[in-house]
Coordinates of C-alpha atoms in Angstrom, one line a residue:
M14 CA 188.0 -158.9 195.6
S15 CA 186.9 -158.0 192.1
H16 CA 187.6 -160.0 188.9
I17 CA 189.3 -157.0 187.1
P18 CA 192.9 -157.8 186.1
Q19 CA 195.6 -156.7 188.5
R20 CA 198.1 -154.0 187.4
K21 CA 201.6 -155.0 186.8
E22 CA 202.8 -151.8 188.3
K23 CA 203.1 -151.7 192.1
D24 CA 202.4 -148.0 192.7
C25 CA 199.0 -147.2 194.0
L26 CA 197.0 -145.1 191.6
N27 CA 195.2 -143.3 194.5
C28 CA 198.1 -142.4 196.9
G29 CA 201.3 -143.5 195.1
T30 CA 202.4 -146.0 197.8
I31 CA 204.2 -149.1 196.6
V32 CA 201.7 -151.9 197.0
Q33 CA 202.6 -155.1 198.7
G34 CA 199.8 -157.5 197.6
H35 CA 196.5 -156.9 196.0
Y36 CA 195.4 -153.9 198.1
C37 CA 197.3 -150.8 199.1
H38 CA 198.2 -151.0 202.8
V39 CA 197.9 -147.2 203.2
C40 CA 194.6 -146.3 201.6
G41 CA 193.1 -149.7 200.9
Q42 CA 192.4 -149.2 197.2
E43 CA 192.6 -152.3 195.0
N44 CA 195.5 -152.3 192.6
V45 CA 193.6 -153.2 189.4
V46 CA 193.5 -151.9 185.9
P47 CA 191.4 -148.6 186.0
K48 CA 189.6 -149.5 182.7
E49 CA 186.7 -151.9 183.3
T50 CA 184.0 -153.3 181.1
F51 CA 180.3 -152.7 181.6
W52 CA 179.9 -156.3 182.8
H53 CA 182.6 -155.7 185.5
M54 CA 180.6 -152.7 186.7
V55 CA 177.4 -154.7 186.9
T56 CA 179.0 -157.6 188.8
H57 CA 180.7 -155.2 191.2
F58 CA 177.4 -153.4 191.9
L59 CA 175.7 -156.8 192.5
Y60 CA 178.5 -157.8 194.8
D61 CA 178.2 -154.6 196.8
I62 CA 174.4 -155.1 197.2
T63 CA 174.6 -158.8 198.2
H64 CA 177.5 -158.0 200.5
F65 CA 175.4 -155.2 202.2
D66 CA 172.4 -157.6 202.5
S67 CA 174.5 -160.3 204.1
K68 CA 175.9 -157.9 206.6
F69 CA 172.5 -156.3 207.2
F70 CA 170.7 -159.5 208.0
A71 CA 173.5 -160.9 210.1
T72 CA 173.5 -157.6 212.1
L73 CA 169.7 -157.5 212.3
K74 CA 169.5 -161.1 213.7
D75 CA 171.9 -160.4 216.5
L76 CA 170.4 -157.0 217.2
I77 CA 166.9 -158.4 217.7
F78 CA 167.6 -161.6 219.5
K79 CA 170.7 -160.7 221.5
P80 CA 170.1 -157.3 223.3
G81 CA 173.4 -155.6 224.0
F82 CA 175.5 -158.3 222.3
L83 CA 176.1 -156.3 219.1
T84 CA 177.4 -153.3 221.0
R85 CA 179.8 -155.4 223.0
E86 CA 181.1 -157.0 219.8
Y87 CA 181.6 -153.5 218.3
M88 CA 183.4 -152.2 221.3
A89 CA 185.6 -155.4 221.4
G90 CA 186.7 -154.6 217.8
R91 CA 184.9 -157.5 216.2
R92 CA 183.2 -155.5 213.4
A93 CA 184.0 -157.0 210.0
K94 CA 180.9 -159.2 209.7
Y95 CA 178.5 -156.6 211.0
L96 CA 177.1 -153.4 209.4
H97 CA 178.5 -150.2 210.9
P98 CA 176.0 -148.8 213.5
V99 CA 175.7 -145.4 211.8
K100 CA 175.0 -147.0 208.4
M101 CA 172.5 -149.3 210.0
Y102 CA 170.8 -146.4 211.7
V103 CA 170.6 -144.3 208.6
F104 CA 169.2 -147.2 206.5
T105 CA 166.7 -148.4 209.2
S106 CA 165.5 -144.9 210.0
A107 CA 165.1 -144.1 206.3
I108 CA 162.9 -147.2 205.8
F109 CA 161.0 -146.5 208.9
F110 CA 160.0 -142.9 208.1
L111 CA 159.4 -143.8 204.4
L112 CA 156.8 -146.4 205.5
F113 CA 155.5 -144.2 208.4
F114 CA 154.7 -141.2 206.2
G115 CA 153.7 -143.3 203.2
F116 CA 151.3 -145.7 204.9
F117 CA 150.7 -145.0 208.6
A118 CA 150.7 -141.2 209.3
G119 CA 148.3 -140.2 206.5
D120 CA 145.0 -141.1 208.2
T121 CA 146.1 -141.7 211.7
F122 CA 146.1 -138.1 212.8
K123 CA 143.4 -136.8 210.4
I124 CA 140.2 -135.5 211.9
N125 CA 137.0 -137.0 210.4
N126 CA 134.7 -134.0 210.3
S127 CA 131.9 -136.0 208.8
K128 CA 131.6 -138.3 211.8
L129 CA 128.3 -138.0 213.6
V130 CA 128.4 -136.9 217.2
S131 CA 126.7 -138.9 219.9
G132 CA 123.3 -137.9 221.5
K133 CA 125.0 -137.2 224.8
A134 CA 127.6 -134.9 223.3
R135 CA 124.8 -133.1 221.4
L136 CA 122.9 -132.4 224.6
I137 CA 126.0 -131.0 226.3
A138 CA 126.7 -128.8 223.3
I139 CA 123.1 -127.5 223.4
E140 CA 123.3 -126.6 227.1
E141 CA 126.6 -124.8 226.5
I142 CA 125.3 -122.8 223.6
E143 CA 122.2 -121.8 225.5
A144 CA 124.3 -120.6 228.4
D145 CA 126.5 -118.6 226.2
L146 CA 123.5 -117.0 224.5
L147 CA 122.0 -116.0 227.8
K148 CA 125.3 -114.6 229.0
D149 CA 125.9 -112.6 225.9
T150 CA 122.4 -111.6 225.1
I151 CA 122.9 -107.8 225.4
Q152 CA 126.1 -107.9 223.4
A153 CA 124.7 -110.3 220.8
K154 CA 121.6 -108.2 220.2
A155 CA 123.8 -105.4 219.1
D156 CA 124.6 -107.6 216.1
S157 CA 121.1 -108.9 215.4
A158 CA 122.0 -110.8 212.2
N159 CA 124.6 -112.8 214.1
F160 CA 122.2 -113.4 217.1
I161 CA 119.4 -114.6 214.7
R162 CA 121.9 -116.9 212.9
R163 CA 123.0 -118.5 216.2
L164 CA 119.4 -119.0 217.3
H165 CA 118.6 -120.7 214.0
K166 CA 121.5 -123.0 214.4
L167 CA 120.5 -123.8 218.0
E168 CA 117.0 -124.8 216.8
Q169 CA 118.7 -127.0 214.2
M170 CA 120.8 -128.7 216.9
K171 CA 117.6 -129.4 218.9
D172 CA 115.9 -131.0 216.0
T173 CA 116.8 -134.7 216.4
T174 CA 115.8 -135.5 212.9
V175 CA 118.7 -133.5 211.6
P176 CA 122.1 -135.3 211.8
V177 CA 124.9 -133.3 213.4
T178 CA 128.6 -133.8 212.5
I179 CA 131.8 -132.7 214.2
A180 CA 132.2 -130.0 211.6
D181 CA 128.8 -128.5 212.6
F182 CA 130.1 -127.7 216.1
A183 CA 132.5 -125.1 214.6
E184 CA 129.5 -123.1 213.3
F185 CA 128.2 -122.6 216.9
D186 CA 131.4 -120.8 218.0
D187 CA 131.0 -117.2 218.9
D188 CA 133.1 -114.4 217.3
S189 CA 136.2 -115.2 219.5
S190 CA 139.4 -115.9 217.6
L191 CA 140.8 -119.3 216.8
L192 CA 144.0 -118.6 218.6
N193 CA 144.1 -116.2 221.6
I194 CA 146.8 -117.3 224.0
S195 CA 147.8 -113.8 224.9
G196 CA 144.2 -112.7 225.6
F197 CA 144.5 -109.7 223.3
A198 CA 144.0 -111.2 219.8
D199 CA 140.2 -110.5 219.9
K200 CA 140.9 -106.7 220.2
Y201 CA 142.5 -106.4 216.7
K202 CA 141.3 -107.3 213.3
S203 CA 144.7 -107.5 211.6
V204 CA 148.5 -107.2 212.1
E205 CA 148.4 -103.8 210.4
Q206 CA 145.8 -102.5 212.8
Y207 CA 147.8 -103.8 215.8
D208 CA 151.0 -102.2 214.5
S209 CA 149.3 -98.9 213.8
I210 CA 147.8 -98.8 217.4
Q211 CA 151.2 -99.7 218.9
K212 CA 153.0 -96.9 217.1
Q213 CA 150.5 -94.4 218.4
L214 CA 151.3 -95.4 222.0
P215 CA 154.2 -94.0 224.0
D216 CA 157.1 -96.4 224.6
S217 CA 156.2 -97.0 228.2
L218 CA 152.7 -98.3 227.2
R219 CA 153.7 -100.5 224.2
D220 CA 153.7 -104.2 224.5
S221 CA 157.0 -106.0 225.1
W222 CA 158.8 -107.5 222.1
S223 CA 157.8 -111.1 223.0
L224 CA 154.2 -110.1 223.5
R225 CA 154.1 -108.3 220.1
R226 CA 155.5 -111.4 218.4
L227 CA 152.9 -113.6 220.0
I228 CA 150.0 -111.3 219.2
K229 CA 151.1 -110.9 215.6
K230 CA 151.4 -114.7 215.2
E231 CA 147.9 -115.1 216.7
L232 CA 146.4 -112.6 214.3
S233 CA 148.2 -114.2 211.3
V234 CA 146.9 -117.7 212.2
N235 CA 143.4 -116.3 212.8
K236 CA 143.5 -114.6 209.4
R237 CA 144.8 -117.7 207.6
Y238 CA 142.4 -120.3 209.1
G239 CA 139.5 -118.3 210.3
K240 CA 137.4 -120.5 212.5
N241 CA 138.5 -123.7 210.9
K242 CA 140.0 -125.3 214.0
E243 CA 140.2 -128.7 212.3
A244 CA 142.4 -127.4 209.4
A245 CA 144.7 -125.6 211.8
F246 CA 145.0 -128.7 214.1
E247 CA 145.8 -131.0 211.1
K248 CA 148.4 -128.6 209.8
L249 CA 150.0 -128.4 213.3
I250 CA 150.0 -132.2 213.7
Q251 CA 151.5 -132.7 210.2
T252 CA 154.2 -130.2 210.9
V253 CA 155.1 -131.9 214.2
L254 CA 155.2 -135.3 212.5
H255 CA 157.6 -134.1 209.8
R256 CA 159.8 -132.8 212.6
L257 CA 159.8 -136.2 214.3
P258 CA 163.0 -137.4 212.5
Y259 CA 164.9 -134.3 213.7
M260 CA 163.6 -134.7 217.2
L261 CA 164.7 -138.3 217.4
F262 CA 168.1 -137.4 216.0
V263 CA 168.5 -134.7 218.6
S264 CA 167.4 -137.1 221.4
L265 CA 170.0 -139.7 220.5
P266 CA 173.1 -137.9 221.9
L267 CA 170.9 -136.8 224.9
F268 CA 170.0 -140.4 225.6
A269 CA 173.6 -141.4 225.4
L270 CA 174.4 -138.5 227.9
I271 CA 171.9 -140.0 230.3
L272 CA 173.7 -143.3 230.2
K273 CA 177.0 -141.6 230.6
L274 CA 175.8 -139.9 233.8
L275 CA 174.3 -143.1 235.2
Y276 CA 177.5 -145.0 234.5
I277 CA 179.9 -142.2 235.3
R278 CA 181.9 -144.4 237.7
R279 CA 182.6 -146.9 234.9
K280 CA 185.8 -145.3 233.5
N281 CA 186.2 -148.0 230.9
F282 CA 183.0 -146.8 229.1
F283 CA 183.4 -143.6 227.0
Y284 CA 180.7 -141.4 225.7
A285 CA 181.0 -143.0 222.2
D286 CA 180.3 -146.4 223.7
H287 CA 177.0 -145.1 225.2
G288 CA 176.3 -143.6 221.8
V289 CA 176.7 -146.9 219.9
F290 CA 174.5 -148.6 222.5
T291 CA 171.9 -145.9 222.0
I292 CA 172.0 -146.3 218.2
H293 CA 171.4 -150.0 218.4
L294 CA 168.5 -149.4 220.8
Y295 CA 167.0 -146.8 218.4
I296 CA 167.3 -149.2 215.5
F297 CA 165.4 -151.9 217.5
S298 CA 162.8 -149.3 218.4
F299 CA 162.2 -148.4 214.7
I300 CA 161.7 -152.1 213.8
L301 CA 159.4 -152.6 216.8
L302 CA 157.3 -149.5 215.9
L303 CA 156.9 -150.7 212.3
V304 CA 155.4 -153.9 213.7
V305 CA 153.2 -152.0 216.1
F306 CA 151.9 -149.7 213.3
S307 CA 151.2 -152.7 211.0
L308 CA 149.3 -154.5 213.7
N309 CA 147.3 -151.4 214.5
R310 CA 146.4 -151.0 210.9
L311 CA 145.4 -154.7 210.7
R312 CA 143.2 -154.2 213.8
E313 CA 141.4 -151.3 212.2
Y314 CA 140.6 -153.4 209.1
T315 CA 139.7 -156.6 210.9
G316 CA 138.4 -155.4 214.3
W317 CA 140.3 -158.0 216.2
G318 CA 140.5 -156.8 219.7
I319 CA 143.3 -159.3 220.6
L320 CA 145.7 -157.3 218.5
G321 CA 145.4 -154.4 221.0
W322 CA 146.8 -156.8 223.6
V323 CA 149.6 -157.8 221.3
I324 CA 150.5 -154.2 220.8
G325 CA 150.6 -153.6 224.5
L326 CA 152.9 -156.6 225.0
L327 CA 155.2 -155.2 222.3
F328 CA 155.7 -152.0 224.3
I329 CA 156.4 -154.1 227.4
L330 CA 158.9 -156.0 225.2
L331 CA 160.8 -152.7 224.4
N332 CA 161.4 -152.2 228.1
I333 CA 162.5 -155.7 228.6
Y334 CA 164.9 -155.3 225.7
L335 CA 166.4 -152.2 227.2
Y336 CA 166.9 -153.9 230.5
K337 CA 168.5 -157.0 228.9
A338 CA 170.7 -154.8 226.7
M339 CA 171.9 -152.8 229.7
R340 CA 172.5 -156.0 231.7
R341 CA 174.6 -157.6 228.9
F342 CA 176.5 -154.6 227.8
Y343 CA 177.4 -153.0 231.1
G344 CA 177.7 -156.3 232.9
Q345 CA 176.4 -155.1 236.3
R346 CA 174.3 -157.2 238.7
R347 CA 170.5 -157.4 238.4
F348 CA 169.6 -155.0 241.2
K349 CA 171.9 -152.2 240.0
T350 CA 170.8 -152.7 236.4
I351 CA 167.1 -152.6 237.4
V352 CA 167.7 -149.3 239.3
K353 CA 169.6 -147.8 236.4
F354 CA 167.0 -149.1 234.0
L355 CA 164.2 -147.3 235.9
L356 CA 166.2 -144.1 236.1
T357 CA 167.0 -144.3 232.4
A358 CA 163.3 -144.9 231.5
A359 CA 162.2 -141.9 233.7
L360 CA 164.9 -139.5 232.5
S361 CA 164.5 -140.4 228.9
L362 CA 160.7 -140.0 229.2
L363 CA 161.3 -136.5 230.7
M364 CA 163.8 -135.7 228.0
M365 CA 161.5 -136.7 225.2
L366 CA 158.6 -134.8 226.7
I367 CA 160.7 -131.6 226.9
L368 CA 161.9 -132.1 223.3
F369 CA 158.3 -132.7 222.1
V370 CA 157.1 -129.5 223.8
L371 CA 159.9 -127.5 222.2
F372 CA 159.3 -129.0 218.7
F373 CA 155.6 -128.6 219.2
F374 CA 156.1 -124.9 220.0
F375 CA 158.4 -124.3 217.0
S376 CA 155.8 -126.1 214.8
A377 CA 153.1 -123.9 216.1
I378 CA 155.1 -120.8 215.2
E379 CA 155.2 -122.0 211.6
L380 CA 151.4 -122.3 211.3

């Protein structure tokens, strides 16, 4: 309740209903004087913030230490002292991805091209290059400049006094394209050349619509990145990472659907109930992952091997949390809960794998 003076009139300024008390029983608006001072605005803002904080921390405590309890409370209608699940999810996911992209994702998936390769990897690379040169000798001699360049680079690789980095390996590639899934990208130099050749062919000999799209995409990627595989890979990973929030959002109703199918005989549980359970599980997962990423970064700085074991235990904890939450919320016996937990884990893993492949494919299209 605010400290703004109450109106003498009893008609609600929002909906016109006659108010019985301090608040309108129809729309919930407080029946106070619409004019307020700057101080009233500040105090109202501070109240909203502290009220949110108190609800957030109360919700967070029960969410972490009482798996499944918060969902049961919400379904039972005891919701006033807790933050709404959707608001909690939006707030937690926003903090998670803000920290993830700001502190953790920057260097984690970046290739260090300046890193020196090991002696063993260097010997294997030399053997492969020599085999390729012997196999393509006749064709390579047709382009003597390229053949001489590759021989010179091979001699440099054999010289143990010269350091070799990851980036140096790219220079030993032959003239094959960076991306050639279709097997035809090497035959064309540009999209324009491919289109021109296709137009000259009769309809029966032209490539199908899907193959044309694939070849054009390969030619476009090859033109944009040349032989810089590292740059293409980093761009692909960054695109996939920035699609991660969308992938998790799509997976949420699918995870709830898995629970709905596993508990289909429990008629007292609706799809929305499984959805709230899933939201609380995802919120806990965001918090746990932030701890994992923080410990991993600390391990990189300190070199403490024990932190790797702690991270492994935290992932085990996530599975224990899911089992405990299912046991408390759905109220079934241990054996049934264990079976359904294993099925949930397997089906959700398959679901996430399919989603990742799909999002990876769409990300590759945008390269």
